[in-house]
mmCIF file of C-alpha atoms and ligand atoms in Angstrom:
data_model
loop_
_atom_site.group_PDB
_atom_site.id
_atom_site.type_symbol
_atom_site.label_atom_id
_atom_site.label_comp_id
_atom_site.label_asym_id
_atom_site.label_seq_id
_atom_site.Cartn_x
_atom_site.Cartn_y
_atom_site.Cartn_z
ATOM 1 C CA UNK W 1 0.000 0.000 0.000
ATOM 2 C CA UNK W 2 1.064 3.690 -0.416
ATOM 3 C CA UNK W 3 0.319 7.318 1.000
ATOM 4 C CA UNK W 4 -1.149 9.676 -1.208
ATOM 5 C CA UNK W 5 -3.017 13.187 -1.089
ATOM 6 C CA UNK W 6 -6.077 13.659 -1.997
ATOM 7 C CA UNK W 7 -9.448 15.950 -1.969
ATOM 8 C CA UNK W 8 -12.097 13.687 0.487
ATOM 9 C CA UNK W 9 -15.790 14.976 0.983
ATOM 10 C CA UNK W 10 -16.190 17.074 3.879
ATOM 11 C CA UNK W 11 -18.170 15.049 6.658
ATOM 12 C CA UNK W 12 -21.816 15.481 6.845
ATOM 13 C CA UNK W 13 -23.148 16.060 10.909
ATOM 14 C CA UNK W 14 -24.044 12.200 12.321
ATOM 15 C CA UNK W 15 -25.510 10.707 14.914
ATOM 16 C CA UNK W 16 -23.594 10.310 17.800
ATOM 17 C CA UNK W 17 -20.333 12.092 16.376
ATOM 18 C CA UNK W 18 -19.187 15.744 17.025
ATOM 19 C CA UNK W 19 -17.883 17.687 14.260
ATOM 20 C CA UNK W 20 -13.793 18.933 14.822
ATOM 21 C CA UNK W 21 -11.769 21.248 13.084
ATOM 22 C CA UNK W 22 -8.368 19.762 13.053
ATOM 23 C CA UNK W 23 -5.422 21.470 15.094
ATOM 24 C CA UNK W 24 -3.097 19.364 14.719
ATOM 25 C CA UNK W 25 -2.946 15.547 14.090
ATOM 26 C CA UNK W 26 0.282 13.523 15.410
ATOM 27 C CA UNK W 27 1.763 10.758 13.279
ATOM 28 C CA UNK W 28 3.094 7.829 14.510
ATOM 29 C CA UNK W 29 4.106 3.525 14.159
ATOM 30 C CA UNK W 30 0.857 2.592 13.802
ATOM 31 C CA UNK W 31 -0.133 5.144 11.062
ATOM 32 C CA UNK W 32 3.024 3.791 9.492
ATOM 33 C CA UNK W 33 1.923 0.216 9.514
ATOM 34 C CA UNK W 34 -1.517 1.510 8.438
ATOM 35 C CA UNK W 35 0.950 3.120 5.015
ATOM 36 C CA UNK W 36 2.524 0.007 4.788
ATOM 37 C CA UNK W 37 -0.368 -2.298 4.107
ATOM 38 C CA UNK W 38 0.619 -4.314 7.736
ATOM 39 C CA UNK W 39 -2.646 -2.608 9.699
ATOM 40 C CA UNK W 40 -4.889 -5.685 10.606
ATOM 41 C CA UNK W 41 -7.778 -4.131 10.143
ATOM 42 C CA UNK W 42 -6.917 -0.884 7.919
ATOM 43 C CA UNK W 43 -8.783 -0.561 4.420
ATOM 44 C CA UNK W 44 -6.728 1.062 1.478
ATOM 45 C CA UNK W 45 -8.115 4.629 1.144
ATOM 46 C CA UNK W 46 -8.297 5.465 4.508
ATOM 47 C CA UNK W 47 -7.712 8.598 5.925
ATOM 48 C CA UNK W 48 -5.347 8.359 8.763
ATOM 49 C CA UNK W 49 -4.646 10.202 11.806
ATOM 50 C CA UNK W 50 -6.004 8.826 15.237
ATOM 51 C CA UNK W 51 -4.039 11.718 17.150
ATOM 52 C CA UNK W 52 -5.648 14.479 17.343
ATOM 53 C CA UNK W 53 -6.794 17.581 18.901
ATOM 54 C CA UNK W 54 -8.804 21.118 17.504
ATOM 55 C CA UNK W 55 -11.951 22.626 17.863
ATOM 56 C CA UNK W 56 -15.962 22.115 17.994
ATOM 57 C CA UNK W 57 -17.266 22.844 14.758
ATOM 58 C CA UNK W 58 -20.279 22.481 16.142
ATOM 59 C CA UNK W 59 -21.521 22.191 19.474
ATOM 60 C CA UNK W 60 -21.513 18.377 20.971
ATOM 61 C CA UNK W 61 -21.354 16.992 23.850
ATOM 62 C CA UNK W 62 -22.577 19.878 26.205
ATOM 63 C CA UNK W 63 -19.723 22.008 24.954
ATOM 64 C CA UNK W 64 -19.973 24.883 22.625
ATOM 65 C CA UNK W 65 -18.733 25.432 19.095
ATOM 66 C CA UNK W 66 -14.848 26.416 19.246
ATOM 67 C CA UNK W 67 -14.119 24.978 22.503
ATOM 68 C CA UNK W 68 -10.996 23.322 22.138
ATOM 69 C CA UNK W 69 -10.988 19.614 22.808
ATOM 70 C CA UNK W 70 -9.073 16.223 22.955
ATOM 71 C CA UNK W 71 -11.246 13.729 21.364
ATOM 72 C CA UNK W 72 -10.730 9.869 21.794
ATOM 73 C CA UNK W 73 -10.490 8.203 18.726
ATOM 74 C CA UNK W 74 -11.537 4.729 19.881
ATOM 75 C CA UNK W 75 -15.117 3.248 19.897
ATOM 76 C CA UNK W 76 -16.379 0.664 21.793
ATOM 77 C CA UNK W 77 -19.632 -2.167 21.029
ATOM 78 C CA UNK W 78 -21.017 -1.501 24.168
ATOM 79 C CA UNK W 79 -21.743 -5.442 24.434
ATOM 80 C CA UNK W 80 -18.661 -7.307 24.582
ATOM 81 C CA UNK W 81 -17.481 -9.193 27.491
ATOM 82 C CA UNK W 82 -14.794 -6.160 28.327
ATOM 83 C CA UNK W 83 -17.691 -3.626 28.052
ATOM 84 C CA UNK W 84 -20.098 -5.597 30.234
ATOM 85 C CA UNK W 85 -17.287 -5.268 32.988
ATOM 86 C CA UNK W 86 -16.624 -1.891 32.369
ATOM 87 C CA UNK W 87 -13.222 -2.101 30.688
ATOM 88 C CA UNK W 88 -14.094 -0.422 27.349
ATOM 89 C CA UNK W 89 -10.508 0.068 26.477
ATOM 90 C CA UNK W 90 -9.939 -3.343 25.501
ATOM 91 C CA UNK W 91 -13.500 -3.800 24.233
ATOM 92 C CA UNK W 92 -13.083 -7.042 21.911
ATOM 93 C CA UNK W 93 -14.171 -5.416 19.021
ATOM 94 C CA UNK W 94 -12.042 -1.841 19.353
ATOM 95 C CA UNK W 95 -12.621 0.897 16.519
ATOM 96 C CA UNK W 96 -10.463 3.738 15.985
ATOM 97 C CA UNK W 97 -10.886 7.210 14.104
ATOM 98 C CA UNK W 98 -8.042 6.769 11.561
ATOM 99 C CA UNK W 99 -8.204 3.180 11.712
ATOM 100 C CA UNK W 100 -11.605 2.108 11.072
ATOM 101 C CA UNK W 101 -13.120 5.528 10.211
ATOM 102 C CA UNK W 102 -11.279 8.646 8.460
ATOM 103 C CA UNK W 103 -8.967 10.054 10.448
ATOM 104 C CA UNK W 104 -7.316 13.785 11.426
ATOM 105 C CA UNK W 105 -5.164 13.701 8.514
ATOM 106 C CA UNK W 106 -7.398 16.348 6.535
ATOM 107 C CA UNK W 107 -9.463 19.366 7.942
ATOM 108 C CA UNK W 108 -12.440 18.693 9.458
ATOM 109 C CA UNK W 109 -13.280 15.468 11.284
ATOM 110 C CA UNK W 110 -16.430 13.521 13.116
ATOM 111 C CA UNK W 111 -15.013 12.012 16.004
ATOM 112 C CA UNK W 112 -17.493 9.829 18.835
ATOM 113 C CA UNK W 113 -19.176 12.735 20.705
ATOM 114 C CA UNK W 114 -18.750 10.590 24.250
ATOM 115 C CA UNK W 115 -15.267 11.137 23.704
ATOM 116 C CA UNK W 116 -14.424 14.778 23.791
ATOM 117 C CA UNK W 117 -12.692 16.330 26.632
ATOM 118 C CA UNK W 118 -12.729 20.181 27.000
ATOM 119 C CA UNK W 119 -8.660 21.498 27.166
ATOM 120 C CA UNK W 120 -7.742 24.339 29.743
ATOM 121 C CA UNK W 121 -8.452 27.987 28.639
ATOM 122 C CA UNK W 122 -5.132 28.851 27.250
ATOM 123 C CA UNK W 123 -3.667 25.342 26.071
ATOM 124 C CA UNK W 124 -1.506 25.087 23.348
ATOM 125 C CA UNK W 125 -2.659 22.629 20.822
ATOM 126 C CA UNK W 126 -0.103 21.761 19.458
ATOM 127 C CA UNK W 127 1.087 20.027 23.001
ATOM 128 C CA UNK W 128 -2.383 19.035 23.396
ATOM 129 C CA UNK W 129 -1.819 16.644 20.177
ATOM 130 C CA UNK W 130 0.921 14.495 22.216
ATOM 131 C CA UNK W 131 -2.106 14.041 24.719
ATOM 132 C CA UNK W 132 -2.606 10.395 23.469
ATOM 133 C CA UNK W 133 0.557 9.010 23.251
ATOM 134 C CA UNK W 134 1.202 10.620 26.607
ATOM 135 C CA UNK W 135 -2.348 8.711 27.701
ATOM 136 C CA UNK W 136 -0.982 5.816 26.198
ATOM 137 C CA UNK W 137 2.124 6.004 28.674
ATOM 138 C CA UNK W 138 0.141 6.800 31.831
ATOM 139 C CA UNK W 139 -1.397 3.603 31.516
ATOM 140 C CA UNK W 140 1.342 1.661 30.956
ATOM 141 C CA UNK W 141 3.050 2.990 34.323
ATOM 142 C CA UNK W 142 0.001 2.973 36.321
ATOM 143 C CA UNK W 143 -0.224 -1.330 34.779
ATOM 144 C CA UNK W 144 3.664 -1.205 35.565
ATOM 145 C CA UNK W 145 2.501 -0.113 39.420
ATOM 146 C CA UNK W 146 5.689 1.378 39.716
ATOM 147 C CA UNK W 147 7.034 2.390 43.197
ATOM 148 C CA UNK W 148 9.274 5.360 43.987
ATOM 149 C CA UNK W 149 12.864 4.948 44.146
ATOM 150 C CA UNK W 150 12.584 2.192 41.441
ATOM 151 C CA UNK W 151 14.683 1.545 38.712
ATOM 152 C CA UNK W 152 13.431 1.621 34.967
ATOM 153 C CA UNK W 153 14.666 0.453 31.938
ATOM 154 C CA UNK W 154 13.129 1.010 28.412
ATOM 155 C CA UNK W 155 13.032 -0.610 25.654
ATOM 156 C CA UNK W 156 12.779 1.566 22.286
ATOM 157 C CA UNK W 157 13.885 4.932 21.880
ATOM 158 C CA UNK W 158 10.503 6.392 19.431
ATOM 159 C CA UNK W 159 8.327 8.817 21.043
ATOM 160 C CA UNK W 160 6.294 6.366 22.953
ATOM 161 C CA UNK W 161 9.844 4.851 25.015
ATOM 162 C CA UNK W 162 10.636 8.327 25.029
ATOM 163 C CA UNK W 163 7.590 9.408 26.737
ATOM 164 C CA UNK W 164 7.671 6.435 28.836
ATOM 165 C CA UNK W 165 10.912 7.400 30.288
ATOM 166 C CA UNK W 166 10.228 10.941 31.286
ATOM 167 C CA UNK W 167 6.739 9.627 32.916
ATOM 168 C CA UNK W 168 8.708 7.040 34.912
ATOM 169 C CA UNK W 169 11.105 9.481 35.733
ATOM 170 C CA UNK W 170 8.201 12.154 36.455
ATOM 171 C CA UNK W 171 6.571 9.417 38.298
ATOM 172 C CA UNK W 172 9.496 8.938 40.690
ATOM 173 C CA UNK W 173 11.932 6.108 39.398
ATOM 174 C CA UNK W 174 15.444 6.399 41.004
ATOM 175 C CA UNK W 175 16.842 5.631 37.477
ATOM 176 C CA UNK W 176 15.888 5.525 34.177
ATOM 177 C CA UNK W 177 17.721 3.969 30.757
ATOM 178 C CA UNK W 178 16.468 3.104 27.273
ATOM 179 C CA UNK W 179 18.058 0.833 24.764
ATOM 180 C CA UNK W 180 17.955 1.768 21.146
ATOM 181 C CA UNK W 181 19.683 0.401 17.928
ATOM 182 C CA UNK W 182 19.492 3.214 16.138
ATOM 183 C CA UNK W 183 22.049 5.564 16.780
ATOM 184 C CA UNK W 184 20.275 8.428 15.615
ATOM 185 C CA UNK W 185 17.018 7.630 17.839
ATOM 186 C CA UNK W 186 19.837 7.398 20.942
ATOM 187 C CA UNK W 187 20.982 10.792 19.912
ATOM 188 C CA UNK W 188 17.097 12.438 20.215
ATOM 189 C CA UNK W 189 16.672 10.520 23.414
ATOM 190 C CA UNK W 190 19.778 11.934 25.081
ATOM 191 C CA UNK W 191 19.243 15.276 23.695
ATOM 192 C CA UNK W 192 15.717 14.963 26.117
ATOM 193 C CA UNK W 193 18.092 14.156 28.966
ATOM 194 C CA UNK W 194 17.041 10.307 29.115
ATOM 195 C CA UNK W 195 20.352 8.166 29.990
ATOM 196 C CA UNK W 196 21.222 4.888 26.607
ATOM 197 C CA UNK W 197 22.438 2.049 27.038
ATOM 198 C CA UNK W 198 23.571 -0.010 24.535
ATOM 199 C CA UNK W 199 21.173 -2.378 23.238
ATOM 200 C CA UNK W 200 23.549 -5.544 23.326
ATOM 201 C CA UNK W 201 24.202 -5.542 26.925
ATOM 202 C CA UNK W 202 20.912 -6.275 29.443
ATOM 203 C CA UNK W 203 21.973 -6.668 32.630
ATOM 204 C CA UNK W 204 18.916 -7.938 34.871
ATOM 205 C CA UNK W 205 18.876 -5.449 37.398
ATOM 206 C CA UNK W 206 16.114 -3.479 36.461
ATOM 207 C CA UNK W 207 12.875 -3.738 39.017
ATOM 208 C CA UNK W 208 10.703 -2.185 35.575
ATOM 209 C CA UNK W 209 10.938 -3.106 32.285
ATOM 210 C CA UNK W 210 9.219 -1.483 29.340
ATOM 211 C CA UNK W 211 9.122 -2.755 25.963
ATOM 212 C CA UNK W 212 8.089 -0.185 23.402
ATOM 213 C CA UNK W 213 9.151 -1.964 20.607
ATOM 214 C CA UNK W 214 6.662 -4.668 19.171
ATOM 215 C CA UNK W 215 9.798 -5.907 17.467
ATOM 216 C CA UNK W 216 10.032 -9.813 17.658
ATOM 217 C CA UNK W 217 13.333 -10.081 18.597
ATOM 218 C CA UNK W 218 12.749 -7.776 21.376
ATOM 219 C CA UNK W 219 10.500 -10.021 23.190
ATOM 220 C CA UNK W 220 12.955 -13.184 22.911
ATOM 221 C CA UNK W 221 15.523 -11.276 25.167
ATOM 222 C CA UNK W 222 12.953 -8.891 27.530
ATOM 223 C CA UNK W 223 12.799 -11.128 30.712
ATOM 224 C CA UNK W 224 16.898 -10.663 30.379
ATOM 225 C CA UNK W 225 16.823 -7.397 31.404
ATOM 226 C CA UNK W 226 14.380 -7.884 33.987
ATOM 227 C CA UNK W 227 15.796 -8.117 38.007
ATOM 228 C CA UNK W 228 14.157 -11.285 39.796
ATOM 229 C CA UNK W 229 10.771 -10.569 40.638
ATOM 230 C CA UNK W 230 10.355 -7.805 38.656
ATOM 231 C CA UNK W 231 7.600 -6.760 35.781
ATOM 232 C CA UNK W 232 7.952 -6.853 32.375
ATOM 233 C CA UNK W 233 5.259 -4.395 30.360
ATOM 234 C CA UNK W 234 4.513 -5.045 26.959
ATOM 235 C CA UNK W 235 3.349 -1.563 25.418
ATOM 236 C CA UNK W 236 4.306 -1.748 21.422
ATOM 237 C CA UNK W 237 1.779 -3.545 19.216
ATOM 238 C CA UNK W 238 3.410 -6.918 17.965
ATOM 239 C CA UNK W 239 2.088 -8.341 15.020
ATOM 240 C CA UNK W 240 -0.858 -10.744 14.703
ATOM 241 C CA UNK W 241 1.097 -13.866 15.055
ATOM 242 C CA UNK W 242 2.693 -15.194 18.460
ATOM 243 C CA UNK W 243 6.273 -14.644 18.869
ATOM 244 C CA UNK W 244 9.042 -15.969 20.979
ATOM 245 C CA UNK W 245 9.518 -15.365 24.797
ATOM 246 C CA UNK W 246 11.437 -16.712 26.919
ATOM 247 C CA UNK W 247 8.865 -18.147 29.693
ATOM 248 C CA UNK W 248 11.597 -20.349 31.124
ATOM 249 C CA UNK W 249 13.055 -17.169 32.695
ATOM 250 C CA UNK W 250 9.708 -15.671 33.115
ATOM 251 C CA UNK W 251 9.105 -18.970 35.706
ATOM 252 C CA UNK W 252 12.801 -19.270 37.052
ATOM 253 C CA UNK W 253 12.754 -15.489 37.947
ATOM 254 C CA UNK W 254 9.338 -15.073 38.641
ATOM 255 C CA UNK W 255 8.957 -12.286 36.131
ATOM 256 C CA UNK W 256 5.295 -10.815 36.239
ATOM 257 C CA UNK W 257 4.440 -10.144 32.430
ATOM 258 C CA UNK W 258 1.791 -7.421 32.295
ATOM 259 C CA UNK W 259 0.247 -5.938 28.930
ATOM 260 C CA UNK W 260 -1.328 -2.467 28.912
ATOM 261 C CA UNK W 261 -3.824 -0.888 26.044
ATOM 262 C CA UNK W 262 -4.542 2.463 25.004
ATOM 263 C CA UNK W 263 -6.331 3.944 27.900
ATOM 264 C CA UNK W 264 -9.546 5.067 30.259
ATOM 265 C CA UNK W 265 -11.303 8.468 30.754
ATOM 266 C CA UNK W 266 -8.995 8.331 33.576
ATOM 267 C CA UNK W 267 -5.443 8.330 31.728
ATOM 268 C CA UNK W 268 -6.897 10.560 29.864
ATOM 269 C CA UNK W 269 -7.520 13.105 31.786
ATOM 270 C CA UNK W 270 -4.199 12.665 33.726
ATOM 271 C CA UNK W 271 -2.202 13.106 30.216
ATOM 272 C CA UNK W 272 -4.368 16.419 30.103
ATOM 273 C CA UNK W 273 -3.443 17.454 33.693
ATOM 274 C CA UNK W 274 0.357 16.573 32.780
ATOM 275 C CA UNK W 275 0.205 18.018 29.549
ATOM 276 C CA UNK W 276 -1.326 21.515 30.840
ATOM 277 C CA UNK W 277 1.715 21.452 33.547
ATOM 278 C CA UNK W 278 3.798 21.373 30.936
ATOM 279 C CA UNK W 279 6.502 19.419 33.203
ATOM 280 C CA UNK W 280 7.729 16.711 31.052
ATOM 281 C CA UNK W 281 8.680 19.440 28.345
ATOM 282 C CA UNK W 282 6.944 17.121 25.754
ATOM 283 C CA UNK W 283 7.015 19.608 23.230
ATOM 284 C CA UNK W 284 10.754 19.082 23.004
ATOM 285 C CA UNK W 285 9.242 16.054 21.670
ATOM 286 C CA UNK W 286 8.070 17.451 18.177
ATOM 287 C CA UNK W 287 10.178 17.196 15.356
ATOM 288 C CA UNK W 288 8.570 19.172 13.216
ATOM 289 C CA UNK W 289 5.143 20.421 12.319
ATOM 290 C CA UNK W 290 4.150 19.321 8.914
ATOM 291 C CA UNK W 291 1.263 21.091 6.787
ATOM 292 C CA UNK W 292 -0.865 18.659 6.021
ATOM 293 C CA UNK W 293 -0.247 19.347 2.113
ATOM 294 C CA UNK W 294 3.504 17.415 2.655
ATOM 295 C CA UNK W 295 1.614 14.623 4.143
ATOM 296 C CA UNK W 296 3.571 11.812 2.173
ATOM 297 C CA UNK W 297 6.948 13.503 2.921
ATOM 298 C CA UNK W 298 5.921 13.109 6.378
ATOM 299 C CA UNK W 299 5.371 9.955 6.663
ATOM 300 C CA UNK W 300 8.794 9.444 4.691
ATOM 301 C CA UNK W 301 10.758 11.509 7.226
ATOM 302 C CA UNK W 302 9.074 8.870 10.260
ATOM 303 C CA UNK W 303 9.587 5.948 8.017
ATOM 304 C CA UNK W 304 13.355 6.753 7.628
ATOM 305 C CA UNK W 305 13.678 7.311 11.852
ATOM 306 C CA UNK W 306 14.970 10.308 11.590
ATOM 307 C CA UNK W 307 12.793 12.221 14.048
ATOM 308 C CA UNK W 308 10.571 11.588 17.148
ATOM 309 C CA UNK W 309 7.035 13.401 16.745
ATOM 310 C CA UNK W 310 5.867 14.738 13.662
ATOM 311 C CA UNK W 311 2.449 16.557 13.705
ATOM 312 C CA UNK W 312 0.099 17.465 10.745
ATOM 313 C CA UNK W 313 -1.236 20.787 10.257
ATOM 314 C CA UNK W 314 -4.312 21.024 7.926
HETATM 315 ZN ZN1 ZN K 1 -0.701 6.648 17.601
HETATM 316 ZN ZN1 ZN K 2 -17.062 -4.158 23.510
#
């Protein structure tokens, strides 16, 4: 499959949708396995762009038109065994805005009206679009339940290990690493102040470790750099098929292995709190804001590795 630019209808008012002009939208691995054909559930001709943040076209959701919002991009059935106990973030049958739906990617957007959340007088949007990966992290520390004074190693240096690390860090880990093969990925990690190791050498002495990968080799060698007792979070999206772990060390160490999903209304609206702080400095984060007419060359620039966050501009 390919990326291309094109004119799209504008998106009529529905039912149960709210109307957004697009801010910004943030790009990132998934959108890239959505470009390359490798998205599960992904049509060609989508319209990507699951990041995003702007403002109420119209008003929904008891706010008025050009309040400026975070909207959730995921949809839930409602019916599934997850729903029925109340954990609609891992609803078995998931939807996404620019996965299932058309995305940000373009100007104007219908995104589920139960999703929006109102941003602080005063935000700036363009932080406001690392809200979701940022909700994506809180979640995987809170899963991680990690203590203070703990010691945290990541695995992956794109903006999601990145993110992880400050958070842990934030969140009060006595020391924080992240292993990364490529060199230039290393470089944008350090230059946020986040201590590398080298990828090669996992010493087991970490009481957290997160893999933010969904590279298959990865998760051969994770429970390696995992202390005795300590927890192994898987937050990168492997593919489809199973892959190998080592369980023996898993057993022998008793390793807990804990996975973590998007995130709740409650992530959320922590990533918002964070976000308005403005104390992880995640804007330091952004590569480069891309108008959204140099689309493809933007997905090109994240394909090649060469930067962190890249946001779309319509
Ligand atoms: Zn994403
Ligand atoms: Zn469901």
């Amino acid at each position: 499959m390919s990326v291309a630019l094109r004119d799209v209808p504008a998106p009529e008012p529905a039912e149960g949708f709210a109307l957004l002009d697009v801010a910004f939208s943030g790009l990132c691995g998934t959108d890239l396995h959505i470009c390359a054909g490798e998205h599960s559930r992904a049509q060609p001709g989508i319209v990507i762009g699951h990041e995003l943040v702007g403002t109420l076209a119209a008003p929904a959701g008891g706010l008025a038109a050009g309040q400026a919002v975070f909207a959730n991009p995921m949809m839930h059935c409602g019916t599934c065994d997850a729903c029925t106990r109340g954990l609609v973030h891992v609803c078995e049958r998931l939807r996404s805005v620019g996965i299932d739906r058309p995305g940000a990617a373009c100007a104007r957007v219908l995104v589920p009206a139960g999703g929006l959340y109102a941003l602080p007088d005063g935000a700036a949007l363009a932080d406001a679009a690392l809200v979701e990966p940022l909700a994506v992290c809180v979640r995987a520390v809170r899963r991680s339940a990690l203590e203070v004074g703990e010691r945290v190693h990541v695995v992956g240096g794109g903006p999601i290990g990145c993110i992880l690390a400050l958070l842990a860090a934030d969140a009060g880990a006595s020391e924080v690493s992240l292993s990364e093969p490529s060199a230039t990925r290393r470089a944008l990690a350090g230059g946020l102040g986040i201590a590398t190791v080298h990828p090669e050498r996992p010493e087991p002495v970490w009481d957290v470790v997160f893999d933010a990968t969904g590279v298959p080799a990865v998760a051969a060698s994770l429970g390696r750099w995992a202390r005795v007792g300590g927890r192994v979070v898987v937050v990168g999206a492997y593919p489809p098929a199973p892959v190998p772990v080592d369980l023996l060390r898993v057993m022998f160490a008793e390793l807990s292995l804990v996975g973590t999903r998007i995130y709740t209304r409650d992530d959320i609206a922590a990533a918002i709190g964070i976000v308005a702080s403005g104390r992880l400095g995640l804007s330091r984060l952004v590569s480069e804001v891309v108008p959204l007419v140099e689309g493809v060359r933007a997905i090109e620039t994240l394909r090649a590795g060469t930067a962190l966050k890249l946001l779309l501009r319509p």
